[in-house]
Structures are given as structure tokens and as C-alpha cells.
PDB file of C-alpha atoms in Angstrom:
ATOM      1  CA  MET A 275      -0.047  -0.045   0.011  1.00 69.00           C
ATOM      2  CA  PHE A 276       2.951   2.344   0.703  1.00 73.00           C
ATOM      3  CA  ASN A 277       4.092   2.040  -2.904  1.00 77.00           C
ATOM      4  CA  TYR A 278       0.445   2.594  -4.143  1.00 81.00           C
ATOM      5  CA  PHE A 279       0.171   5.957  -2.223  1.00 84.00           C
ATOM      6  CA  LYS A 280       3.669   7.057  -3.367  1.00 84.00           C
ATOM      7  CA  ILE A 281       2.790   6.431  -7.004  1.00 83.00           C
ATOM      8  CA  THR A 282      -0.570   8.160  -6.493  1.00 87.00           C
ATOM      9  CA  ILE A 283       1.078  11.269  -4.999  1.00 89.00           C
ATOM     10  CA  ASN A 284       3.840  11.452  -7.628  1.00 85.00           C
ATOM     11  CA  THR A 285       1.331  11.020 -10.483  1.00 86.00           C
ATOM     12  CA  PHE A 286      -0.755  13.885  -9.150  1.00 90.00           C
ATOM     13  CA  LYS A 287       2.318  16.145  -8.834  1.00 88.00           C
ATOM     14  CA  GLU A 288       3.450  15.122 -12.293  1.00 86.00           C
ATOM     15  CA  SER A 289       0.075  16.070 -13.760  1.00 88.00           C
ATOM     16  CA  VAL A 290      -0.193  19.577 -12.162  1.00 90.00           C
ATOM     17  CA  ARG A 291       3.408  20.288 -13.019  1.00 88.00           C
ATOM     18  CA  GLU A 292       2.704  19.934 -16.651  1.00 88.00           C
ATOM     19  CA  PRO A 293       2.461  23.341 -18.417  1.00 90.00           C
ATOM     20  CA  ILE A 294      -0.515  22.165 -20.417  1.00 90.00           C
ATOM     21  CA  TYR A 295      -2.435  21.508 -17.129  1.00 92.00           C
ATOM     22  CA  PHE A 296      -2.215  25.055 -15.961  1.00 92.00           C
ATOM     23  CA  LEU A 297      -2.716  26.475 -19.464  1.00 92.00           C
ATOM     24  CA  MET A 298      -5.940  24.576 -19.784  1.00 92.00           C
ATOM     25  CA  LEU A 299      -6.992  25.500 -16.339  1.00 93.00           C
ATOM     26  CA  LEU A 300      -6.215  29.210 -16.911  1.00 94.00           C
ATOM     27  CA  ALA A 301      -7.976  29.183 -20.317  1.00 93.00           C
ATOM     28  CA  GLY A 302     -11.078  27.551 -18.751  1.00 93.00           C
ATOM     29  CA  LEU A 303     -11.256  29.977 -15.863  1.00 94.00           C
ATOM     30  CA  VAL A 304     -10.904  32.981 -18.142  1.00 94.00           C
ATOM     31  CA  LEU A 305     -13.674  31.672 -20.295  1.00 93.00           C
ATOM     32  CA  ILE A 306     -15.975  31.009 -17.457  1.00 92.00           C
ATOM     33  CA  GLY A 307     -15.300  34.421 -15.990  1.00 89.00           C
ATOM     34  CA  SER A 308     -16.047  36.041 -19.288  1.00 88.00           C
ATOM     35  CA  TYR A 309     -19.506  34.473 -19.872  1.00 86.00           C
ATOM     36  CA  PRO A 310     -21.438  36.931 -17.589  1.00 84.00           C
ATOM     37  CA  SER A 311     -20.370  39.789 -19.867  1.00 80.00           C
ATOM     38  CA  ALA A 312     -21.653  37.941 -22.845  1.00 75.00           C
ATOM     39  CA  ALA A 313     -25.030  37.650 -21.021  1.00 68.00           C
ATOM     40  CA  LEU A 314     -25.642  41.298 -21.747  1.00 67.00           C
ATOM     41  CA  PHE A 315     -26.381  40.362 -25.306  1.00 64.00           C
ATOM     42  CA  VAL A 316     -28.905  37.710 -24.467  1.00 62.00           C
ATOM     43  CA  PHE A 317     -32.549  38.549 -23.983  1.00 59.00           C
ATOM     44  CA  SER A 318     -33.966  37.216 -20.653  1.00 59.00           C
ATOM     45  CA  GLU A 319     -31.729  34.087 -20.689  1.00 66.00           C
ATOM     46  CA  GLN A 320     -28.454  35.479 -19.184  1.00 73.00           C
ATOM     47  CA  LEU A 321     -28.151  32.922 -16.461  1.00 74.00           C
ATOM     48  CA  LYS A 322     -29.091  30.022 -18.684  1.00 78.00           C
ATOM     49  CA  LEU A 323     -26.142  31.220 -21.019  1.00 80.00           C
ATOM     50  CA  VAL A 324     -23.728  31.482 -18.018  1.00 83.00           C
ATOM     51  CA  VAL A 325     -24.752  28.072 -16.507  1.00 84.00           C
ATOM     52  CA  ASP A 326     -24.711  26.124 -19.815  1.00 85.00           C
ATOM     53  CA  SER A 327     -21.459  27.621 -21.109  1.00 87.00           C
ATOM     54  CA  SER A 328     -19.575  27.455 -17.886  1.00 89.00           C
ATOM     55  CA  MET A 329     -20.597  23.728 -17.286  1.00 88.00           C
ATOM     56  CA  ALA A 330     -19.723  22.867 -20.853  1.00 89.00           C
ATOM     57  CA  THR A 331     -16.361  24.533 -20.465  1.00 91.00           C
ATOM     58  CA  GLY A 332     -15.637  22.551 -17.251  1.00 88.00           C
ATOM     59  CA  LEU A 333     -16.698  19.289 -18.863  1.00 87.00           C
ATOM     60  CA  ILE A 334     -14.869  19.572 -22.177  1.00 89.00           C
ATOM     61  CA  PHE A 335     -11.709  20.900 -20.702  1.00 91.00           C
ATOM     62  CA  GLY A 336     -11.783  18.345 -18.009  1.00 87.00           C
ATOM     63  CA  LEU A 337     -12.109  15.560 -20.462  1.00 86.00           C
ATOM     64  CA  LEU A 338      -9.187  16.856 -22.452  1.00 88.00           C
ATOM     65  CA  ILE A 339      -6.901  17.312 -19.510  1.00 90.00           C
ATOM     66  CA  ALA A 340      -7.787  13.788 -18.376  1.00 87.00           C
ATOM     67  CA  VAL A 341      -6.568  12.350 -21.665  1.00 86.00           C
ATOM     68  CA  LEU A 342      -3.465  14.597 -21.769  1.00 87.00           C
ATOM     69  CA  SER A 343      -2.435  13.762 -18.176  1.00 86.00           C
ATOM     70  CA  ALA A 344      -2.887   9.944 -18.850  1.00 84.00           C
ATOM     71  CA  SER A 345      -0.753  10.264 -22.043  1.00 81.00           C
ATOM     72  CA  HIS A 346       1.997  12.200 -20.104  1.00 81.00           C
ATOM     73  CA  THR A 347       2.153  10.066 -16.926  1.00 80.00           C
ATOM     74  CA  VAL A 348       1.742   6.623 -18.565  1.00 78.00           C
ATOM     75  CA  THR A 349       2.420   6.578 -22.201  1.00 73.00           C
ATOM     76  CA  ARG A 350       5.523   8.832 -22.083  1.00 72.00           C
ATOM     77  CA  GLU A 351       6.944   7.048 -19.075  1.00 71.00           C
ATOM     78  CA  MET A 352       6.608   3.750 -20.856  1.00 71.00           C
ATOM     79  CA  ARG A 353       8.402   5.184 -23.860  1.00 71.00           C
ATOM     80  CA  ASN A 354      11.359   6.756 -22.070  1.00 68.00           C
ATOM     81  CA  GLY A 355      11.939   3.857 -19.792  1.00 66.00           C
ATOM     82  CA  THR A 356      10.751   5.383 -16.436  1.00 67.00           C
ATOM     83  CA  VAL A 357       8.304   2.560 -15.963  1.00 68.00           C
ATOM     84  CA  LEU A 358      10.975  -0.057 -16.404  1.00 66.00           C
ATOM     85  CA  LEU A 359      13.107   1.650 -13.681  1.00 65.00           C
ATOM     86  CA  LEU A 360      10.122   1.779 -11.378  1.00 66.00           C
ATOM     87  CA  LEU A 361       9.197  -1.850 -11.883  1.00 64.00           C
ATOM     88  CA  SER A 362      12.803  -2.987 -11.273  1.00 65.00           C
ATOM     89  CA  LYS A 363      11.986  -2.215  -7.625  1.00 69.00           C
ATOM     90  CA  PRO A 364       9.519  -4.249  -5.536  1.00 69.00           C
ATOM     91  CA  VAL A 365       6.505  -2.718  -7.212  1.00 68.00           C
ATOM     92  CA  TYR A 366       3.759  -4.868  -8.638  1.00 75.00           C
ATOM     93  CA  ARG A 367       2.215  -3.876 -11.986  1.00 75.00           C
ATOM     94  CA  TRP A 368      -1.266  -3.602 -10.640  1.00 77.00           C
ATOM     95  CA  THR A 369       0.095  -1.282  -7.912  1.00 81.00           C
ATOM     96  CA  PHE A 370       1.625   0.950 -10.601  1.00 81.00           C
ATOM     97  CA  ILE A 371      -1.488   1.161 -12.833  1.00 83.00           C
ATOM     98  CA  LEU A 372      -3.863   1.613  -9.901  1.00 86.00           C
ATOM     99  CA  GLY A 373      -1.703   4.358  -8.630  1.00 87.00           C
ATOM    100  CA  LYS A 374      -1.711   6.143 -11.960  1.00 87.00           C
ATOM    101  CA  ILE A 375      -5.479   5.922 -12.155  1.00 89.00           C
ATOM    102  CA  THR A 376      -5.892   7.418  -8.665  1.00 90.00           C
ATOM    103  CA  GLY A 377      -3.398  10.136  -9.132  1.00 90.00           C
ATOM    104  CA  ILE A 378      -4.775  11.271 -12.452  1.00 90.00           C
ATOM    105  CA  GLY A 379      -8.323  11.084 -10.999  1.00 90.00           C
ATOM    106  CA  LEU A 380      -7.221  13.433  -8.163  1.00 92.00           C
ATOM    107  CA  ALA A 381      -5.670  15.797 -10.672  1.00 92.00           C
ATOM    108  CA  VAL A 382      -8.709  16.106 -12.895  1.00 92.00           C
ATOM    109  CA  THR A 383     -10.966  16.287  -9.851  1.00 93.00           C
ATOM    110  CA  LEU A 384      -8.951  19.349  -8.674  1.00 94.00           C
ATOM    111  CA  PHE A 385      -9.297  20.718 -12.257  1.00 94.00           C
ATOM    112  CA  THR A 386     -13.043  20.270 -12.356  1.00 93.00           C
ATOM    113  CA  LEU A 387     -13.497  21.549  -8.775  1.00 93.00           C
ATOM    114  CA  LEU A 388     -11.829  24.897  -9.583  1.00 94.00           C
ATOM    115  CA  CYS A 389     -13.954  25.221 -12.658  1.00 93.00           C
ATOM    116  CA  ASN A 390     -17.000  24.455 -10.666  1.00 93.00           C
ATOM    117  CA  LEU A 391     -16.169  27.207  -8.077  1.00 94.00           C
ATOM    118  CA  ALA A 392     -15.525  29.517 -10.989  1.00 93.00           C
ATOM    119  CA  THR A 393     -19.042  28.663 -12.353  1.00 92.00           C
ATOM    120  CA  ILE A 394     -20.514  29.528  -8.939  1.00 91.00           C
ATOM    121  CA  THR A 395     -18.763  32.869  -8.891  1.00 91.00           C
ATOM    122  CA  SER A 396     -19.863  33.645 -12.501  1.00 89.00           C
ATOM    123  CA  VAL A 397     -23.513  32.968 -11.525  1.00 87.00           C
ATOM    124  CA  TYR A 398     -23.138  35.674  -8.846  1.00 87.00           C
ATOM    125  CA  MET A 399     -21.755  38.031 -11.508  1.00 84.00           C
ATOM    126  CA  ALA A 400     -24.698  37.795 -13.875  1.00 77.00           C
ATOM    127  CA  THR A 401     -27.196  39.638 -11.717  1.00 65.00           C
ATOM    128  CA  ASP A 402     -29.765  40.488 -14.376  1.00 61.00           C
ATOM    129  CA  GLN A 403     -30.359  40.854 -18.123  1.00 60.00           C
ATOM    130  CA  PHE A 404     -28.672  44.284 -18.490  1.00 59.00           C
ATOM    131  CA  ARG A 405     -25.779  44.373 -16.088  1.00 64.00           C
ATOM    132  CA  PHE A 406     -23.440  42.195 -14.139  1.00 74.00           C
ATOM    133  CA  ASP A 407     -21.572  42.716 -10.827  1.00 77.00           C
ATOM    134  CA  MET A 408     -18.378  44.538 -11.696  1.00 84.00           C
ATOM    135  CA  THR A 409     -16.937  44.181  -8.213  1.00 88.00           C
ATOM    136  CA  ILE A 410     -17.036  40.366  -8.442  1.00 88.00           C
ATOM    137  CA  PHE A 411     -15.848  40.580 -12.038  1.00 88.00           C
ATOM    138  CA  TYR A 412     -12.756  42.542 -11.227  1.00 91.00           C
ATOM    139  CA  SER A 413     -12.221  40.528  -8.118  1.00 93.00           C
ATOM    140  CA  TYR A 414     -12.286  37.336 -10.036  1.00 93.00           C
ATOM    141  CA  PHE A 415      -9.719  38.436 -12.694  1.00 94.00           C
ATOM    142  CA  GLY A 416      -7.692  40.006  -9.880  1.00 94.00           C
ATOM    143  CA  VAL A 417      -7.516  36.568  -8.268  1.00 94.00           C
ATOM    144  CA  LEU A 418      -6.388  34.961 -11.569  1.00 95.00           C
ATOM    145  CA  ALA A 419      -3.646  37.578 -11.902  1.00 95.00           C
ATOM    146  CA  ALA A 420      -2.551  37.034  -8.335  1.00 95.00           C
ATOM    147  CA  VAL A 421      -2.430  33.190  -8.980  1.00 94.00           C
ATOM    148  CA  CYS A 422      -0.003  33.797 -11.956  1.00 94.00           C
ATOM    149  CA  LEU A 423       1.977  36.373  -9.915  1.00 95.00           C
ATOM    150  CA  ILE A 424       2.455  33.845  -7.087  1.00 94.00           C
ATOM    151  CA  GLY A 425       3.593  31.167  -9.454  1.00 92.00           C
ATOM    152  CA  MET A 426       6.049  33.489 -11.123  1.00 93.00           C
ATOM    153  CA  LEU A 427       7.558  34.697  -7.684  1.00 93.00           C
ATOM    154  CA  PHE A 428       7.986  31.183  -6.432  1.00 92.00           C
ATOM    155  CA  ASN A 429       9.510  30.124  -9.805  1.00 90.00           C
ATOM    156  CA  PHE A 430      11.988  33.023  -9.831  1.00 89.00           C
ATOM    157  CA  TRP A 431      13.074  32.956  -6.138  1.00 90.00           C
ATOM    158  CA  ARG A 432      12.949  29.284  -5.354  1.00 88.00           C
ATOM    159  CA  GLY A 433      12.930  27.589  -8.728  1.00 85.00           C
ATOM    160  CA  SER A 434       9.627  25.919  -8.065  1.00 85.00           C
ATOM    161  CA  SER A 435       7.403  24.720 -10.857  1.00 88.00           C
ATOM    162  CA  PHE A 436       5.244  27.583 -12.049  1.00 92.00           C
ATOM    163  CA  PRO A 437       2.123  25.376 -13.044  1.00 90.00           C
ATOM    164  CA  GLU A 438       2.246  23.540  -9.769  1.00 91.00           C
ATOM    165  CA  ILE A 439       2.549  26.586  -7.465  1.00 93.00           C
ATOM    166  CA  ALA A 440       0.013  28.633  -9.502  1.00 93.00           C
ATOM    167  CA  THR A 441      -2.445  25.635  -9.338  1.00 93.00           C
ATOM    168  CA  TYR A 442      -2.039  25.455  -5.526  1.00 94.00           C
ATOM    169  CA  ALA A 443      -2.521  29.212  -5.221  1.00 94.00           C
ATOM    170  CA  ALA A 444      -5.784  28.839  -7.221  1.00 93.00           C
ATOM    171  CA  MET A 445      -6.897  26.140  -4.745  1.00 94.00           C
ATOM    172  CA  VAL A 446      -6.676  28.671  -1.983  1.00 94.00           C
ATOM    173  CA  LEU A 447      -7.792  31.827  -3.570  1.00 94.00           C
ATOM    174  CA  ILE A 448     -10.768  30.679  -5.875  1.00 94.00           C
ATOM    175  CA  PRO A 449     -12.612  28.925  -3.062  1.00 94.00           C
ATOM    176  CA  ILE A 450     -12.133  32.067  -0.764  1.00 95.00           C
ATOM    177  CA  LEU A 451     -13.662  34.253  -3.517  1.00 93.00           C
ATOM    178  CA  ALA A 452     -16.609  31.853  -4.115  1.00 92.00           C
ATOM    179  CA  ILE A 453     -17.328  31.698  -0.339  1.00 93.00           C
ATOM    180  CA  CYS A 454     -17.237  35.458  -0.117  1.00 91.00           C
ATOM    181  CA  CYS A 455     -19.716  35.633  -2.907  1.00 89.00           C
ATOM    182  CA  ILE A 456     -22.055  33.143  -1.275  1.00 89.00           C
ATOM    183  CA  VAL A 457     -21.886  34.912   2.154  1.00 89.00           C
ATOM    184  CA  SER A 458     -22.111  38.485   1.096  1.00 86.00           C
ATOM    185  CA  GLN A 459     -24.281  38.396  -2.070  1.00 82.00           C
ATOM    186  CA  GLU A 460     -27.990  37.733  -2.508  1.00 81.00           C
ATOM    187  CA  GLU A 461     -28.801  34.222  -3.712  1.00 78.00           C
ATOM    188  CA  PRO A 462     -29.130  34.080  -7.480  1.00 78.00           C
ATOM    189  CA  THR A 463     -32.244  33.135  -9.238  1.00 77.00           C
ATOM    190  CA  VAL A 464     -30.953  29.660  -9.862  1.00 78.00           C
ATOM    191  CA  SER A 465     -31.022  27.160  -6.975  1.00 81.00           C
ATOM    192  CA  LEU A 466     -27.416  26.986  -5.546  1.00 84.00           C
ATOM    193  CA  LYS A 467     -28.021  23.615  -4.168  1.00 87.00           C
ATOM    194  CA  ASP A 468     -29.200  22.260  -7.527  1.00 88.00           C
ATOM    195  CA  LEU A 469     -26.270  23.887  -9.272  1.00 88.00           C
ATOM    196  CA  CYS A 470     -23.813  22.254  -6.871  1.00 90.00           C
ATOM    197  CA  CYS A 471     -25.453  18.820  -7.532  1.00 90.00           C
ATOM    198  CA  ALA A 472     -25.136  19.311 -11.243  1.00 90.00           C
ATOM    199  CA  LEU A 473     -21.468  20.385 -10.859  1.00 91.00           C
ATOM    200  CA  VAL A 474     -20.722  17.296  -8.808  1.00 92.00           C
ATOM    201  CA  LEU A 475     -22.177  15.128 -11.588  1.00 91.00           C
ATOM    202  CA  LEU A 476     -19.842  16.819 -14.043  1.00 90.00           C
ATOM    203  CA  ASN A 477     -16.941  15.722 -11.864  1.00 90.00           C
ATOM    204  CA  PHE A 478     -18.140  12.119 -11.967  1.00 91.00           C
ATOM    205  CA  ALA A 479     -18.136  12.259 -15.707  1.00 90.00           C
ATOM    206  CA  VAL A 480     -14.602  13.540 -15.853  1.00 90.00           C
ATOM    207  CA  VAL A 481     -13.264  11.006 -13.354  1.00 90.00           C
ATOM    208  CA  ALA A 482     -14.777   8.211 -15.591  1.00 90.00           C
ATOM    209  CA  MET A 483     -13.021   9.627 -18.656  1.00 88.00           C
ATOM    210  CA  SER A 484      -9.684   9.854 -16.851  1.00 88.00           C
ATOM    211  CA  THR A 485      -9.911   6.129 -16.065  1.00 89.00           C
ATOM    212  CA  ILE A 486     -10.831   5.226 -19.616  1.00 89.00           C
ATOM    213  CA  SER A 487      -7.978   7.286 -20.920  1.00 88.00           C
ATOM    214  CA  VAL A 488      -5.408   5.408 -18.543  1.00 86.00           C
ATOM    215  CA  VAL A 489      -6.649   2.142 -19.983  1.00 85.00           C
ATOM    216  CA  PHE A 490      -5.892   3.198 -23.583  1.00 85.00           C
ATOM    217  CA  ALA A 491      -2.668   4.937 -22.570  1.00 83.00           C
ATOM    218  CA  THR A 492      -1.195   1.551 -21.697  1.00 79.00           C
ATOM    219  CA  ARG A 493      -1.333   0.587 -25.367  1.00 79.00           C
ATOM    220  CA  LEU A 494      -1.650   3.758 -27.455  1.00 78.00           C
ATOM    221  CA  ASP A 495       0.297   7.009 -27.880  1.00 79.00           C
ATOM    222  CA  ALA A 496      -1.211  10.445 -27.158  1.00 78.00           C
ATOM    223  CA  VAL A 497      -2.792  11.091 -30.507  1.00 83.00           C
ATOM    224  CA  ALA A 498      -4.487   7.647 -30.753  1.00 84.00           C
ATOM    225  CA  ASN A 499      -5.634   7.948 -27.135  1.00 83.00           C
ATOM    226  CA  LEU A 500      -7.108  11.362 -27.769  1.00 84.00           C
ATOM    227  CA  SER A 501      -8.871  10.160 -30.922  1.00 87.00           C
ATOM    228  CA  ILE A 502     -10.477   7.089 -29.244  1.00 88.00           C
ATOM    229  CA  CYS A 503     -11.427   9.026 -26.144  1.00 87.00           C
ATOM    230  CA  THR A 504     -13.141  11.687 -28.317  1.00 87.00           C
ATOM    231  CA  LEU A 505     -14.985   8.868 -30.161  1.00 89.00           C
ATOM    232  CA  VAL A 506     -16.052   7.422 -26.814  1.00 88.00           C
ATOM    233  CA  PHE A 507     -17.279  10.865 -25.655  1.00 87.00           C
ATOM    234  CA  PHE A 508     -19.300  11.605 -28.748  1.00 88.00           C
ATOM    235  CA  LEU A 509     -20.755   8.030 -28.760  1.00 87.00           C
ATOM    236  CA  GLY A 510     -21.682   8.415 -25.133  1.00 85.00           C
ATOM    237  CA  LEU A 511     -23.425  11.624 -25.772  1.00 84.00           C
ATOM    238  CA  VAL A 512     -25.854   9.912 -28.210  1.00 84.00           C
ATOM    239  CA  SER A 513     -25.819   6.344 -26.765  1.00 83.00           C
ATOM    240  CA  SER A 514     -29.492   6.583 -25.799  1.00 81.00           C
ATOM    241  CA  TYR A 515     -30.467   7.524 -29.355  1.00 82.00           C
ATOM    242  CA  LEU A 516     -28.136   4.949 -31.052  1.00 81.00           C
ATOM    243  CA  PHE A 517     -28.359   1.889 -28.811  1.00 82.00           C
ATOM    244  CA  GLN A 518     -31.430   2.091 -26.647  1.00 79.00           C
ATOM    245  CA  ARG A 519     -33.748   0.785 -29.230  1.00 77.00           C
ATOM    246  CA  GLU A 520     -35.525  -2.489 -30.193  1.00 77.00           C
ATOM    247  CA  THR A 521     -35.298  -4.162 -33.646  1.00 77.00           C
ATOM    248  CA  ASP A 522     -36.576  -7.250 -35.271  1.00 78.00           C
ATOM    249  CA  SER A 523     -33.146  -8.887 -34.967  1.00 79.00           C
ATOM    250  CA  ALA A 524     -32.153 -10.560 -31.637  1.00 83.00           C
ATOM    251  CA  PHE A 525     -28.599 -10.198 -32.604  1.00 84.00           C
ATOM    252  CA  LEU A 526     -28.756  -6.526 -33.191  1.00 84.00           C
ATOM    253  CA  ASN A 527     -30.646  -6.038 -29.959  1.00 84.00           C
ATOM    254  CA  ALA A 528     -27.880  -7.860 -28.130  1.00 87.00           C
ATOM    255  CA  VAL A 529     -25.209  -5.683 -29.810  1.00 86.00           C
ATOM    256  CA  PHE A 530     -27.032  -2.461 -28.980  1.00 85.00           C
ATOM    257  CA  SER A 531     -27.478  -3.589 -25.380  1.00 86.00           C
ATOM    258  CA  PHE A 532     -23.765  -4.328 -25.178  1.00 86.00           C
ATOM    259  CA  PHE A 533     -22.668  -1.003 -26.520  1.00 85.00           C
ATOM    260  CA  TYR A 534     -25.192   0.808 -24.351  1.00 85.00           C
ATOM    261  CA  ALA A 535     -23.814  -0.960 -21.251  1.00 83.00           C
ATOM    262  CA  VAL A 536     -20.149  -0.410 -22.188  1.00 85.00           C
ATOM    263  CA  LEU A 537     -20.300   3.203 -23.246  1.00 86.00           C
ATOM    264  CA  PRO A 538     -20.826   5.806 -20.351  1.00 86.00           C
ATOM    265  CA  ASN A 539     -23.942   7.748 -21.044  1.00 85.00           C
ATOM    266  CA  TRP A 540     -22.784  11.298 -20.420  1.00 86.00           C
ATOM    267  CA  GLN A 541     -26.292  12.618 -20.653  1.00 84.00           C
ATOM    268  CA  PHE A 542     -26.846  11.228 -17.129  1.00 86.00           C
ATOM    269  CA  PHE A 543     -24.356  13.826 -15.791  1.00 88.00           C
ATOM    270  CA  TRP A 544     -25.511  16.805 -17.817  1.00 87.00           C
ATOM    271  CA  LEU A 545     -28.289  18.556 -15.953  1.00 86.00           C
ATOM    272  CA  ALA A 546     -27.641  22.169 -17.028  1.00 82.00           C
ATOM    273  CA  ASP A 547     -31.142  22.510 -18.397  1.00 81.00           C
ATOM    274  CA  ALA A 548     -32.693  21.286 -15.100  1.00 83.00           C
ATOM    275  CA  VAL A 549     -30.645  24.000 -13.283  1.00 83.00           C
ATOM    276  CA  ALA A 550     -31.569  26.708 -15.744  1.00 76.00           C
ATOM    277  CA  VAL A 551     -35.371  26.149 -15.244  1.00 78.00           C
ATOM    278  CA  ASN A 552     -35.016  25.552 -11.455  1.00 79.00           C
ATOM    279  CA  ARG A 553     -36.121  21.991 -11.625  1.00 85.00           C
ATOM    280  CA  PRO A 554     -35.018  20.257  -8.462  1.00 87.00           C
ATOM    281  CA  ILE A 555     -32.333  17.582  -8.572  1.00 87.00           C
ATOM    282  CA  PRO A 556     -33.029  14.835  -6.107  1.00 89.00           C
ATOM    283  CA  PHE A 557     -30.092  13.904  -3.968  1.00 89.00           C
ATOM    284  CA  SER A 558     -30.949  10.246  -4.523  1.00 91.00           C
ATOM    285  CA  TYR A 559     -30.132  10.779  -8.189  1.00 91.00           C
ATOM    286  CA  VAL A 560     -26.661  12.123  -7.367  1.00 91.00           C
ATOM    287  CA  VAL A 561     -26.172   8.998  -5.086  1.00 92.00           C
ATOM    288  CA  ASP A 562     -27.279   6.651  -7.999  1.00 91.00           C
ATOM    289  CA  CYS A 563     -24.812   8.271 -10.328  1.00 91.00           C
ATOM    290  CA  ALA A 564     -22.062   8.038  -7.808  1.00 92.00           C
ATOM    291  CA  ILE A 565     -22.681   4.250  -7.379  1.00 92.00           C
ATOM    292  CA  TYR A 566     -22.718   3.997 -11.253  1.00 90.00           C
ATOM    293  CA  ILE A 567     -19.363   5.755 -11.542  1.00 91.00           C
ATOM    294  CA  VAL A 568     -17.793   3.752  -8.711  1.00 91.00           C
ATOM    295  CA  LEU A 569     -18.728   0.497 -10.483  1.00 91.00           C
ATOM    296  CA  TYR A 570     -17.712   1.810 -13.893  1.00 89.00           C
ATOM    297  CA  VAL A 571     -14.320   2.968 -12.568  1.00 89.00           C
ATOM    298  CA  ALA A 572     -13.778  -0.240 -10.801  1.00 90.00           C
ATOM    299  CA  ILE A 573     -14.491  -2.279 -13.929  1.00 89.00           C
ATOM    300  CA  CYS A 574     -12.177   0.014 -16.021  1.00 87.00           C
ATOM    301  CA  SER A 575      -9.438  -0.255 -13.391  1.00 86.00           C
ATOM    302  CA  MET A 576      -9.625  -4.088 -13.624  1.00 87.00           C
ATOM    303  CA  TRP A 577      -9.440  -3.869 -17.334  1.00 84.00           C
ATOM    304  CA  ALA A 578      -6.434  -1.590 -17.185  1.00 81.00           C
ATOM    305  CA  VAL A 579      -4.748  -3.985 -14.807  1.00 81.00           C
ATOM    306  CA  ALA A 580      -5.432  -6.911 -17.192  1.00 81.00           C
ATOM    307  CA  VAL A 581      -4.203  -4.998 -20.149  1.00 76.00           C
ATOM    308  CA  PHE A 582      -0.970  -3.763 -18.477  1.00 75.00           C
ATOM    309  CA  GLN A 583      -0.188  -7.134 -16.802  1.00 72.00           C
ATOM    310  CA  ASN A 584       1.054  -8.763 -19.991  1.00 69.00           C
ATOM    311  CA  LYS A 585       2.486  -5.585 -21.574  1.00 66.00           C
ATOM    312  CA  GLU A 586       6.159  -6.058 -22.508  1.00 64.00           C
ATOM    313  CA  ILE A 587       8.344  -3.374 -21.249  1.00 61.00           C
ATOM    314  CA  ALA A 588      11.859  -3.539 -22.609  1.00 51.00           C
ATOM    315  CA  GLY A 589      11.543  -7.301 -23.259  1.00 43.00           C
ATOM    316  CA  GLU A 590      10.070  -8.062 -19.759  1.00 42.00           C
ATOM    317  CA  GLY A 591       6.690  -9.662 -19.878  1.00 40.00           C
ATOM    318  CA  ASP A 592       6.182 -11.032 -16.319  1.00 40.00           C
ATOM    319  CA  GLY A 593       3.883  -9.484 -13.858  1.00 38.00           C
ATOM    320  CA  ARG A 594       6.627  -8.218 -11.628  1.00 39.00           C
ATOM    321  CA  VAL A 595      10.141  -7.062 -12.702  1.00 37.00           C
TER     322      VAL A 595
END
């Protein structure tokens, strides 16, 4: 278990130290913070625009960073021989791959959490159709500037990783800003409770994609992994339309049922429309989705262990090097 936790921690640090991680995070946060200003050009649907756009940004960027993190921490390490060096120690292959899955899952969870907190802050910016709260707007982008400044100072004076320190600074400052908005501002027209439930569901979806990307990263390079994960994402979006149907052929029905069971249905985790019209999201639904994700991640993890167990690394094919 000690090796598992060490691999998990190191994988998390490797992910947040990658420049692409912070660039994607910063781009997502800037976009989310800019959506309230675009709401000025929408007639009577400003909060729906902010909620839909912010949640879509968090989901798409989270899925991308999951694939990129898996390609960096698994595929590249297998290619440059880092995995062989690690497995030359008393580390089992299943320990290695499960540690990678957990570490990447933590990294994408942090990524999605920051985007979710930014979404809550953006909802408080969009006060009505014709204006938005400029104080929160300037405070939000001031926080982003402070995050970058802290990363620059630590990088200059101590040689620390700029993406890592800036991400940790965002972990502290963005939640403080979101809490200040919740405490000091009037509650928005959308239900904050339902919004939080919808954002938690998005996090479930990103964690599932991160596990899938690790499975493919054991066999494929970054481009192929991104292509297949993109295909899985789009098929999952329309899986109900494509595969949840009955035909006259028993064989086709079995094939459709198989693909519907294997592919994650992302529509289960997208409840932006319900939030926009103030439709309550039952807590039991969130629990059911959590159980679904736990089972799905567990099955994908076993699949990843099975695939990686017989993977030859520098000519070694046994389960433990």
C-alpha cells in the first residue's frame, strides 16, 4: 500500500506540474469568468447562458486534461523507460497502474473543482439581463492575476514549478472568492443547491473519462488515445439515441445492449437544463450516479490492470520485474 500511495502522490504532482495542465486551467477559468459579460447580449436568458457555457467548458476541458495527463504520466513514461526503472523495484504492475489511475483522477478532480467554483462565482456576477456585478468581475480576474504572480515569484526565487505553485494558489484563492460571494451576495435566481449537484455530476463524468484514458494509454500514444477517447465521448453523448432501441433482430438487440452498457452515457451527468429552469435535482439521483461511476471506474481499473499485466516493457513480460 505504501508504494500505491507514493505512486498516486507522484502522479498527481506530475500532472499538475505539466504546463498544459495550468494553461488549460487558466483558459477555462478565463472563459468561465467572461461568460457573464456575454450575457448582456442575451434577451432574458442570461443565467441560462452562463450556466450552460460554464458547465460545458468545465466538462470539455476536464475531459481533455484527463486524456493529456494519462498520456503524459503513462504513455511517455513507458516510452522513455521510467516505468522499467520503477518496476525494477519491488513494485507490482497492478500497484503501478492503480496508482496512476488514482493520481490522475485526483488531478482532474482538482481541475473540475476549480472550474465548478468559478462557475458559482460567475453565476453571482450575472445579476440580471442588462448588467453584471463589476466588483465580483474585477475581483475574479484579480484573483487569476494573483495566482499567476504567485507562481512567477516562487519560480523566480525558489525555482519551483510555475504550473504547480499557480495551481495550488488557485486552490486557496478561488474557493475564498466563491465563499465570499455566497456569504455577502444575494442568492441568485437559480438554486445554488441544484447547481452544486449538477457540478458534482460533471466531476463524476470527468473521473470516468480519466480512467478510460489510462486504459488506452497503456497501449496507445497520445494522438491515438485522444482520438479514441473523443470517439467514446461523442458516442456516449448519443448512446440513448443509437443503442437504446428495439429491432426485429435478436442479434442487433444484443449488440445494441452491449454498447449501451459499455459506453458511459454522459447525458446522465448533464443537468444544466434542469438547473436553468429551477427543476429540483433529487439527492438520490446524485447517489445513484455516484454508485454507477464507482462501479464503472472499478471495472475499467480491472481492465487496465489486465491489459498492463502482460504488456512487454523492454523485453520483460512477467507481472513483476
